[in-house]
mmCIF file of C-alpha atoms in Angstrom:
data_model
loop_
_atom_site.group_PDB
_atom_site.id
_atom_site.type_symbol
_atom_site.label_atom_id
_atom_site.label_comp_id
_atom_site.label_asym_id
_atom_site.label_seq_id
_atom_site.Cartn_x
_atom_site.Cartn_y
_atom_site.Cartn_z
ATOM 1 C CA MET A 17 65.921 -50.240 -49.933
ATOM 2 C CA ARG A 18 65.303 -54.122 -48.905
ATOM 3 C CA ASP A 19 68.110 -56.488 -50.001
ATOM 4 C CA VAL A 20 68.743 -59.558 -49.152
ATOM 5 C CA ASN A 21 70.578 -61.047 -52.153
ATOM 6 C CA GLY A 22 73.121 -57.970 -52.905
ATOM 7 C CA GLY A 23 70.593 -56.165 -55.080
ATOM 8 C CA THR A 24 71.065 -53.628 -57.994
ATOM 9 C CA ALA A 25 70.545 -50.153 -59.055
ATOM 10 C CA SER A 26 67.731 -50.994 -60.716
ATOM 11 C CA GLU A 27 65.793 -52.199 -58.145
ATOM 12 C CA PRO A 28 62.471 -49.868 -57.008
ATOM 13 C CA ALA A 29 63.131 -48.123 -53.576
ATOM 14 C CA GLN A 30 61.026 -46.124 -51.630
ATOM 15 C CA PRO A 31 62.601 -46.580 -48.204
ATOM 16 C CA ALA A 32 60.575 -46.559 -45.413
ATOM 17 C CA ALA A 33 62.415 -44.517 -42.269
ATOM 18 C CA GLU A 34 63.274 -46.283 -38.992
ATOM 19 C CA ALA A 35 60.718 -44.501 -36.830
ATOM 20 C CA PRO A 36 62.164 -40.909 -37.331
ATOM 21 C CA TYR A 37 59.852 -39.387 -35.258
ATOM 22 C CA GLY A 38 62.153 -40.765 -31.762
ATOM 23 C CA SER A 39 62.067 -37.515 -29.946
ATOM 24 C CA ALA A 40 58.451 -37.163 -29.874
ATOM 25 C CA ARG A 41 57.656 -41.047 -29.245
ATOM 26 C CA GLY A 42 56.392 -41.574 -25.741
ATOM 27 C CA LEU A 43 55.600 -38.101 -24.876
ATOM 28 C CA THR A 44 51.698 -38.450 -24.474
ATOM 29 C CA LYS A 45 50.871 -40.010 -21.168
ATOM 30 C CA GLY A 46 47.455 -41.743 -20.092
ATOM 31 C CA THR A 47 44.842 -42.849 -22.101
ATOM 32 C CA VAL A 48 42.647 -41.417 -24.738
ATOM 33 C CA GLY A 49 39.794 -41.129 -22.001
ATOM 34 C CA GLU A 50 41.980 -39.085 -20.270
ATOM 35 C CA LEU A 51 43.076 -36.804 -22.921
ATOM 36 C CA GLY A 52 39.399 -36.301 -24.574
ATOM 37 C CA GLU A 53 38.415 -36.110 -27.909
ATOM 38 C CA PHE A 54 39.662 -32.650 -28.736
ATOM 39 C CA GLY A 55 42.881 -33.236 -26.414
ATOM 40 C CA LEU A 56 43.680 -36.214 -28.751
ATOM 41 C CA ILE A 57 42.754 -34.141 -31.800
ATOM 42 C CA ARG A 58 45.209 -31.478 -30.558
ATOM 43 C CA GLU A 59 47.932 -34.159 -30.109
ATOM 44 C CA LEU A 60 47.581 -35.715 -33.539
ATOM 45 C CA THR A 61 47.031 -32.336 -35.398
ATOM 46 C CA ALA A 62 50.237 -31.133 -33.601
ATOM 47 C CA ARG A 63 52.245 -33.640 -35.451
ATOM 48 C CA LEU A 64 51.582 -32.896 -38.566
ATOM 49 C CA THR A 65 53.238 -31.183 -41.721
ATOM 50 C CA THR A 66 52.078 -29.515 -44.539
ATOM 51 C CA THR A 67 52.805 -28.990 -48.525
ATOM 52 C CA PRO A 68 51.857 -26.394 -50.952
ATOM 53 C CA ALA A 69 49.043 -27.709 -52.456
ATOM 54 C CA VAL A 70 47.588 -27.647 -48.712
ATOM 55 C CA ARG A 71 45.383 -24.270 -48.803
ATOM 56 C CA ILE A 72 43.596 -24.994 -45.521
ATOM 57 C CA GLY A 73 44.609 -27.700 -43.296
ATOM 58 C CA PRO A 74 43.381 -29.348 -39.698
ATOM 59 C CA GLY A 75 41.359 -26.897 -37.544
ATOM 60 C CA ASP A 76 38.361 -25.980 -39.956
ATOM 61 C CA ASP A 77 34.998 -27.357 -40.727
ATOM 62 C CA ALA A 78 37.132 -28.778 -43.763
ATOM 63 C CA ALA A 79 40.130 -29.066 -45.563
ATOM 64 C CA VAL A 80 41.139 -27.263 -48.872
ATOM 65 C CA VAL A 81 43.873 -28.821 -51.284
ATOM 66 C CA ALA A 82 44.811 -27.393 -54.440
ATOM 67 C CA ALA A 83 43.508 -29.313 -57.796
ATOM 68 C CA PRO A 84 45.491 -27.991 -60.764
ATOM 69 C CA ASP A 85 44.170 -30.434 -62.918
ATOM 70 C CA ARG A 86 40.517 -29.793 -61.990
ATOM 71 C CA ARG A 87 40.185 -33.544 -61.193
ATOM 72 C CA VAL A 88 40.735 -35.222 -57.946
ATOM 73 C CA VAL A 89 41.676 -39.147 -57.698
ATOM 74 C CA ALA A 90 40.422 -40.414 -54.593
ATOM 75 C CA SER A 91 40.541 -43.590 -52.762
ATOM 76 C CA THR A 92 39.915 -45.258 -49.071
ATOM 77 C CA ASP A 93 40.868 -48.382 -47.221
ATOM 78 C CA ILE A 94 39.913 -49.260 -43.696
ATOM 79 C CA LEU A 95 42.218 -51.171 -41.452
ATOM 80 C CA ILE A 96 40.388 -52.927 -38.273
ATOM 81 C CA GLU A 97 42.500 -54.369 -35.561
ATOM 82 C CA GLY A 98 42.659 -58.593 -35.415
ATOM 83 C CA ARG A 99 42.165 -58.277 -38.830
ATOM 84 C CA HIS A 100 44.261 -56.211 -40.508
ATOM 85 C CA PHE A 101 46.876 -55.929 -38.196
ATOM 86 C CA ARG A 102 47.533 -57.269 -34.777
ATOM 87 C CA ARG A 103 49.506 -54.738 -32.027
ATOM 88 C CA ASP A 104 51.636 -57.665 -31.247
ATOM 89 C CA TRP A 105 53.049 -57.902 -34.408
ATOM 90 C CA SER A 106 53.131 -54.160 -35.321
ATOM 91 C CA THR A 107 53.586 -51.074 -33.741
ATOM 92 C CA ALA A 108 51.071 -48.148 -34.302
ATOM 93 C CA TYR A 109 53.584 -46.445 -36.151
ATOM 94 C CA ASP A 110 54.057 -49.459 -38.514
ATOM 95 C CA VAL A 111 50.328 -49.511 -38.878
ATOM 96 C CA GLY A 112 50.006 -45.750 -39.905
ATOM 97 C CA ARG A 113 53.125 -46.302 -42.330
ATOM 98 C CA LYS A 114 50.589 -49.265 -43.819
ATOM 99 C CA ALA A 115 47.204 -47.471 -43.841
ATOM 100 C CA ALA A 116 48.939 -44.762 -45.759
ATOM 101 C CA ALA A 117 50.849 -46.638 -47.817
ATOM 102 C CA GLN A 118 47.912 -48.900 -49.203
ATOM 103 C CA ASN A 119 46.004 -46.315 -49.964
ATOM 104 C CA LEU A 120 48.402 -43.784 -51.465
ATOM 105 C CA ALA A 121 49.469 -46.648 -53.867
ATOM 106 C CA ASP A 122 45.731 -46.634 -55.229
ATOM 107 C CA ILE A 123 46.295 -42.829 -56.359
ATOM 108 C CA ALA A 124 49.934 -43.898 -58.053
ATOM 109 C CA ALA A 125 48.399 -46.513 -59.551
ATOM 110 C CA MET A 126 45.960 -44.534 -61.627
ATOM 111 C CA GLY A 127 48.941 -42.600 -62.764
ATOM 112 C CA ALA A 128 48.545 -39.818 -60.494
ATOM 113 C CA VAL A 129 50.614 -37.707 -57.765
ATOM 114 C CA PRO A 130 49.263 -37.961 -54.187
ATOM 115 C CA THR A 131 48.373 -34.648 -52.320
ATOM 116 C CA ALA A 132 46.377 -35.359 -49.650
ATOM 117 C CA LEU A 133 45.047 -37.746 -46.627
ATOM 118 C CA LEU A 134 42.297 -37.756 -44.148
ATOM 119 C CA LEU A 135 42.499 -40.385 -41.338
ATOM 120 C CA GLY A 136 38.920 -41.545 -39.886
ATOM 121 C CA LEU A 137 40.268 -43.163 -36.321
ATOM 122 C CA ILE A 138 38.108 -45.817 -34.015
ATOM 123 C CA VAL A 139 39.683 -46.584 -30.682
ATOM 124 C CA PRO A 140 38.821 -47.226 -27.152
ATOM 125 C CA ALA A 141 39.091 -44.886 -24.470
ATOM 126 C CA ASP A 142 41.174 -47.023 -22.084
ATOM 127 C CA LEU A 143 43.785 -47.199 -25.219
ATOM 128 C CA PRO A 144 47.094 -45.397 -24.122
ATOM 129 C CA ALA A 145 47.387 -42.368 -25.882
ATOM 130 C CA ASN A 146 50.658 -42.690 -27.145
ATOM 131 C CA TRP A 147 48.725 -45.312 -29.610
ATOM 132 C CA PRO A 148 47.339 -42.838 -31.693
ATOM 133 C CA THR A 149 49.688 -40.360 -31.668
ATOM 134 C CA GLU A 150 52.259 -42.896 -32.552
ATOM 135 C CA LEU A 151 49.974 -44.195 -35.554
ATOM 136 C CA MET A 152 49.866 -40.192 -36.479
ATOM 137 C CA ASP A 153 53.766 -40.153 -37.036
ATOM 138 C CA GLY A 154 53.625 -43.214 -39.246
ATOM 139 C CA ILE A 155 50.666 -41.848 -41.287
ATOM 140 C CA ARG A 156 52.599 -38.464 -41.688
ATOM 141 C CA ASP A 157 56.025 -39.854 -42.535
ATOM 142 C CA GLU A 158 54.489 -41.930 -44.880
ATOM 143 C CA ALA A 159 52.678 -38.924 -46.662
ATOM 144 C CA GLN A 160 55.932 -37.307 -46.712
ATOM 145 C CA VAL A 161 57.457 -40.112 -48.439
ATOM 146 C CA ALA A 162 54.511 -39.574 -51.310
ATOM 147 C CA ALA A 163 55.476 -35.886 -50.824
ATOM 148 C CA SER A 164 51.715 -35.607 -49.595
ATOM 149 C CA ALA A 165 50.118 -34.207 -46.084
ATOM 150 C CA VAL A 166 47.081 -35.164 -43.886
ATOM 151 C CA VAL A 167 44.913 -32.498 -44.267
ATOM 152 C CA GLY A 168 42.035 -33.565 -41.627
ATOM 153 C CA GLY A 169 40.051 -36.468 -40.424
ATOM 154 C CA ASP A 170 37.848 -37.653 -37.076
ATOM 155 C CA VAL A 171 38.160 -39.629 -34.006
ATOM 156 C CA VAL A 172 35.721 -41.736 -32.585
ATOM 157 C CA ARG A 173 35.115 -43.806 -29.288
ATOM 158 C CA GLY A 174 34.856 -47.552 -29.855
ATOM 159 C CA ASP A 175 35.065 -51.182 -28.557
ATOM 160 C CA SER A 176 38.207 -51.848 -31.110
ATOM 161 C CA ILE A 177 40.538 -49.953 -33.025
ATOM 162 C CA ALA A 178 39.604 -48.968 -36.807
ATOM 163 C CA VAL A 179 41.714 -46.744 -39.064
ATOM 164 C CA SER A 180 40.392 -45.643 -42.040
ATOM 165 C CA ILE A 181 42.069 -43.483 -44.614
ATOM 166 C CA THR A 182 41.121 -41.555 -47.232
ATOM 167 C CA ALA A 183 43.750 -40.319 -50.173
ATOM 168 C CA LEU A 184 43.313 -38.074 -52.546
ATOM 169 C CA GLY A 185 45.669 -37.169 -55.704
ATOM 170 C CA ASP A 186 46.312 -34.642 -59.054
ATOM 171 C CA LEU A 187 46.251 -36.283 -62.335
ATOM 172 C CA ARG A 188 48.603 -33.245 -63.447
ATOM 173 C CA ASN A 189 47.154 -33.109 -66.968
ATOM 174 C CA ARG A 190 47.062 -36.544 -67.593
ATOM 175 C CA GLU A 191 44.549 -39.258 -68.427
ATOM 176 C CA PRO A 192 43.680 -41.812 -65.528
ATOM 177 C CA VAL A 193 45.541 -44.833 -66.549
ATOM 178 C CA THR A 194 42.818 -47.559 -65.638
ATOM 179 C CA ARG A 195 42.050 -51.300 -65.394
ATOM 180 C CA SER A 196 39.924 -51.573 -68.712
ATOM 181 C CA GLY A 197 42.952 -50.306 -71.436
ATOM 182 C CA ALA A 198 44.891 -53.449 -71.868
ATOM 183 C CA LYS A 199 45.182 -54.640 -75.508
ATOM 184 C CA ALA A 200 45.956 -57.744 -77.451
ATOM 185 C CA GLY A 201 49.902 -57.859 -77.901
ATOM 186 C CA ASP A 202 50.734 -55.574 -74.712
ATOM 187 C CA VAL A 203 53.454 -56.781 -72.106
ATOM 188 C CA VAL A 204 52.842 -57.013 -68.549
ATOM 189 C CA ALA A 205 55.157 -55.457 -66.294
ATOM 190 C CA VAL A 206 55.620 -55.189 -62.539
ATOM 191 C CA THR A 207 57.673 -52.839 -60.346
ATOM 192 C CA GLY A 208 58.114 -53.236 -56.580
ATOM 193 C CA TRP A 209 57.852 -56.286 -54.189
ATOM 194 C CA LEU A 210 56.336 -59.188 -54.857
ATOM 195 C CA GLY A 211 55.403 -61.908 -52.260
ATOM 196 C CA TRP A 212 57.493 -60.415 -49.248
ATOM 197 C CA SER A 213 54.492 -59.352 -47.289
ATOM 198 C CA ALA A 214 53.235 -62.988 -47.586
ATOM 199 C CA ALA A 215 56.507 -64.280 -46.643
ATOM 200 C CA GLY A 216 56.800 -62.025 -43.712
ATOM 201 C CA HIS A 217 52.988 -62.769 -42.486
ATOM 202 C CA ALA A 218 54.369 -66.388 -42.626
ATOM 203 C CA VAL A 219 57.789 -65.784 -40.269
ATOM 204 C CA LEU A 220 55.309 -64.078 -37.671
ATOM 205 C CA SER A 221 52.481 -66.388 -37.677
ATOM 206 C CA ARG A 222 55.295 -69.183 -36.468
ATOM 207 C CA GLY A 223 56.554 -66.777 -33.790
ATOM 208 C CA PHE A 224 59.789 -65.235 -35.299
ATOM 209 C CA ARG A 225 60.733 -62.221 -35.947
ATOM 210 C CA SER A 226 63.303 -62.651 -38.792
ATOM 211 C CA PRO A 227 64.762 -62.664 -41.375
ATOM 212 C CA ARG A 228 63.781 -59.065 -40.808
ATOM 213 C CA ALA A 229 63.448 -57.761 -44.435
ATOM 214 C CA PHE A 230 60.515 -60.046 -44.693
ATOM 215 C CA VAL A 231 58.869 -59.386 -41.441
ATOM 216 C CA GLU A 232 59.273 -55.492 -42.262
ATOM 217 C CA ALA A 233 58.351 -55.905 -45.749
ATOM 218 C CA HIS A 234 54.694 -57.060 -43.677
ATOM 219 C CA ARG A 235 54.738 -54.613 -41.435
ATOM 220 C CA ARG A 236 55.552 -51.440 -43.547
ATOM 221 C CA PRO A 237 55.008 -52.070 -47.155
ATOM 222 C CA GLU A 238 57.398 -49.565 -49.723
ATOM 223 C CA PRO A 239 54.879 -48.693 -52.638
ATOM 224 C CA PRO A 240 56.990 -47.268 -55.800
ATOM 225 C CA TYR A 241 54.734 -44.083 -56.061
ATOM 226 C CA HIS A 242 56.824 -42.668 -58.360
ATOM 227 C CA ALA A 243 56.259 -45.449 -60.928
ATOM 228 C CA GLY A 244 52.722 -45.025 -61.433
ATOM 229 C CA PRO A 245 53.073 -41.434 -62.911
ATOM 230 C CA ALA A 246 56.234 -42.354 -64.555
ATOM 231 C CA ALA A 247 54.161 -45.729 -66.044
ATOM 232 C CA ALA A 248 51.418 -43.282 -67.129
ATOM 233 C CA GLY A 249 54.213 -41.152 -69.039
ATOM 234 C CA LEU A 250 55.616 -44.204 -70.848
ATOM 235 C CA GLY A 251 51.976 -44.982 -72.442
ATOM 236 C CA ALA A 252 50.530 -47.833 -69.740
ATOM 237 C CA THR A 253 47.613 -48.939 -71.358
ATOM 238 C CA ALA A 254 46.375 -50.305 -68.092
ATOM 239 C CA MET A 255 47.622 -50.150 -64.604
ATOM 240 C CA THR A 256 47.193 -51.458 -60.896
ATOM 241 C CA ASP A 257 48.529 -51.740 -57.609
ATOM 242 C CA VAL A 258 49.222 -55.765 -56.202
ATOM 243 C CA SER A 259 47.078 -55.630 -52.848
ATOM 244 C CA ASP A 260 45.210 -58.673 -53.228
ATOM 245 C CA GLY A 261 48.271 -60.642 -55.199
ATOM 246 C CA LEU A 262 49.357 -60.849 -58.529
ATOM 247 C CA VAL A 263 47.028 -63.295 -60.418
ATOM 248 C CA ALA A 264 44.184 -61.516 -58.451
ATOM 249 C CA ASP A 265 44.742 -58.110 -59.484
ATOM 250 C CA LEU A 266 45.782 -59.091 -62.679
ATOM 251 C CA GLY A 267 42.775 -60.759 -63.115
ATOM 252 C CA HIS A 268 40.996 -57.270 -62.548
ATOM 253 C CA ILE A 269 42.526 -55.937 -65.375
ATOM 254 C CA ALA A 270 41.659 -58.974 -67.454
ATOM 255 C CA GLU A 271 38.121 -58.703 -66.565
ATOM 256 C CA ALA A 272 37.914 -54.910 -67.154
ATOM 257 C CA SER A 273 39.937 -55.225 -70.286
ATOM 258 C CA LYS A 274 37.958 -58.655 -71.490
ATOM 259 C CA VAL A 275 41.567 -59.905 -72.418
ATOM 260 C CA ARG A 276 43.433 -63.076 -71.619
ATOM 261 C CA ILE A 277 46.660 -62.449 -69.544
ATOM 262 C CA ASP A 278 49.662 -65.023 -69.022
ATOM 263 C CA ILE A 279 52.318 -64.792 -66.667
ATOM 264 C CA ARG A 280 55.815 -66.262 -67.350
ATOM 265 C CA SER A 281 56.801 -67.546 -64.178
ATOM 266 C CA ALA A 282 60.372 -67.773 -64.941
ATOM 267 C CA ASP A 283 60.788 -64.305 -65.018
ATOM 268 C CA LEU A 284 59.133 -63.395 -61.590
ATOM 269 C CA ASP A 285 61.717 -62.766 -58.592
ATOM 270 C CA ILE A 286 62.187 -65.252 -56.218
ATOM 271 C CA PRO A 287 64.974 -64.200 -53.762
ATOM 272 C CA ALA A 288 67.124 -66.916 -52.214
ATOM 273 C CA GLN A 289 66.101 -66.096 -48.734
ATOM 274 C CA MET A 290 62.556 -66.160 -50.044
ATOM 275 C CA ALA A 291 63.238 -70.044 -50.998
ATOM 276 C CA ASP A 292 64.996 -70.571 -47.627
ATOM 277 C CA ILE A 293 61.846 -69.048 -45.682
ATOM 278 C CA GLY A 294 59.070 -71.343 -47.884
ATOM 279 C CA GLN A 295 61.508 -74.139 -47.415
ATOM 280 C CA ALA A 296 61.433 -74.003 -43.815
ATOM 281 C CA VAL A 297 57.666 -73.213 -43.578
ATOM 282 C CA GLY A 298 56.676 -75.994 -46.107
ATOM 283 C CA VAL A 299 55.221 -73.084 -48.539
ATOM 284 C CA ASP A 300 56.134 -72.889 -52.649
ATOM 285 C CA PRO A 301 57.322 -69.342 -52.210
ATOM 286 C CA LEU A 302 55.932 -68.990 -56.102
ATOM 287 C CA GLN A 303 52.501 -69.284 -54.100
ATOM 288 C CA TRP A 304 53.258 -66.093 -52.345
ATOM 289 C CA VAL A 305 54.411 -64.021 -55.360
ATOM 290 C CA LEU A 306 51.503 -65.062 -57.055
ATOM 291 C CA THR A 307 49.177 -65.039 -54.628
ATOM 292 C CA GLY A 308 50.325 -62.901 -51.926
ATOM 293 C CA GLY A 309 49.237 -59.591 -51.358
ATOM 294 C CA GLU A 310 49.974 -56.148 -49.441
ATOM 295 C CA ASP A 311 52.957 -55.348 -51.045
ATOM 296 C CA HIS A 312 51.666 -53.076 -53.168
ATOM 297 C CA ALA A 313 53.975 -53.206 -56.229
ATOM 298 C CA ILE A 314 52.588 -51.923 -59.316
ATOM 299 C CA VAL A 315 51.622 -53.784 -62.670
ATOM 300 C CA ALA A 316 50.899 -52.250 -66.123
ATOM 301 C CA THR A 317 50.281 -53.384 -69.378
ATOM 302 C CA PHE A 318 52.380 -51.559 -72.203
ATOM 303 C CA PRO A 319 52.573 -51.131 -76.010
ATOM 304 C CA ARG A 320 54.990 -54.222 -77.017
ATOM 305 C CA ASP A 321 57.065 -51.792 -78.217
ATOM 306 C CA GLN A 322 57.567 -49.279 -75.828
ATOM 307 C CA LYS A 323 61.072 -49.508 -74.246
ATOM 308 C CA LEU A 324 60.720 -49.858 -69.871
ATOM 309 C CA PRO A 325 63.628 -48.323 -67.677
ATOM 310 C CA ALA A 326 65.451 -50.871 -66.037
ATOM 311 C CA ARG A 327 63.005 -50.751 -62.747
ATOM 312 C CA TRP A 328 60.202 -52.518 -64.777
ATOM 313 C CA ARG A 329 60.198 -56.305 -64.709
ATOM 314 C CA VAL A 330 58.298 -57.904 -68.059
ATOM 315 C CA ILE A 331 56.604 -60.965 -66.730
ATOM 316 C CA GLY A 332 54.114 -62.025 -69.250
ATOM 317 C CA GLU A 333 52.319 -60.768 -72.119
ATOM 318 C CA VAL A 334 48.234 -59.789 -72.973
ATOM 319 C CA GLN A 335 47.187 -62.534 -75.451
ATOM 320 C CA GLY A 336 44.000 -61.429 -76.902
ATOM 321 C CA ALA A 337 40.545 -60.332 -76.486
ATOM 322 C CA SER A 338 38.421 -62.994 -74.726
ATOM 323 C CA ALA A 339 34.638 -63.415 -73.415
ATOM 324 C CA ARG A 340 36.300 -65.368 -70.946
ATOM 325 C CA PRO A 341 38.522 -63.217 -69.567
ATOM 326 C CA ARG A 342 41.269 -64.850 -67.345
ATOM 327 C CA VAL A 343 45.031 -64.833 -65.864
ATOM 328 C CA THR A 344 47.113 -67.930 -66.857
ATOM 329 C CA VAL A 345 50.708 -69.143 -65.771
ATOM 330 C CA ASP A 346 53.030 -70.584 -68.048
ATOM 331 C CA GLY A 347 49.861 -71.081 -70.278
ATOM 332 C CA ALA A 348 47.637 -72.999 -67.479
ATOM 333 C CA PRO A 349 45.310 -71.476 -64.760
ATOM 334 C CA TRP A 350 46.734 -70.904 -61.275
ATOM 335 C CA ALA A 351 44.963 -73.883 -59.527
ATOM 336 C CA LYS A 352 46.257 -73.215 -56.021
ATOM 337 C CA ALA A 353 44.162 -71.193 -53.620
ATOM 338 C CA GLY A 354 45.271 -67.222 -52.999
ATOM 339 C CA GLY A 355 44.374 -63.790 -53.544
ATOM 340 C CA TRP A 356 42.914 -61.513 -50.534
ATOM 341 C CA ASP A 357 39.096 -61.560 -50.264
ATOM 342 C CA HIS A 358 37.753 -59.463 -47.569
ATOM 343 C CA PHE A 359 34.583 -61.611 -47.152
ATOM 344 C CA SER A 360 36.711 -65.444 -47.276
ATOM 345 C CA ASP A 361 36.473 -67.218 -43.847
ATOM 346 C CA ASP A 362 40.245 -67.033 -43.589
ATOM 347 C CA ALA A 363 40.473 -63.332 -44.482
ATOM 348 C CA GLU A 364 42.498 -62.852 -41.302
ATOM 349 C CA ARG A 365 46.034 -61.036 -40.887
#
């Protein structure tokens, strides 16, 4: 559990282990080109674990994963070196944890339980072979946090590194919680970390490696996977994970639900050390909390009379249906730039 101010038992926790693959790390010698495609595939698949949901894993034309609900929830993302990660900031293991986490969080945000991951990997031939194997260690370990498994994928030669993950999940006889169900009078609540990854990015951008908790938050997000299915059980009316920034992602809910949403800034958590970082770099930490993405917290709307567990922090309300859906902060538009857009001029990580 990340904790810079003492913390409480009610804080969401999905601890990221410190490189538990230690005994395997660095054993793969040479380059990817020297290993060859099938040698690399053998190295990667040899590191994998399985779960009862996996009926046929890597090694055949396709995997077979049990789907007791008879519906499959699916999500995919791509990470490109230089845009989504930097090797001088993050280890291959970090990149693997992050790549898996952002997809598994999407599954949880639908109210589903993650079951399996597929990996698509592009790597240069001269890349040290231990980089993709450590990447796989990270993907495998993050999958285990969410009680899922890597079941297959593909490896292709390219000029630079790109990592694509497809995640699958099972609804367990519940209806999916989409972005379109928020209703007037609902409360808005969040569980997980907000602004930590953005603060860590600010630290790294200035050449520093501490405070470590925030740097690690950028390298390896810790989504509260359990919270998505739990929110569905609590009657959440709409839900998403915070990947692009709180205002932006609540904006997706507002747009899909055709409502207005207001956030109360006083109810947002800004740890003292985050405030210290903000002061040091000249940034209002509220900006990170409202617009910083990649923490993959879960934000949802609930009926006002629904009693929520302590891990959920109520931060606002759905004010009503609107022909002009929007998100406000303390009743006013948030005028400062922010939120993630892959096609913006400054979309660099």
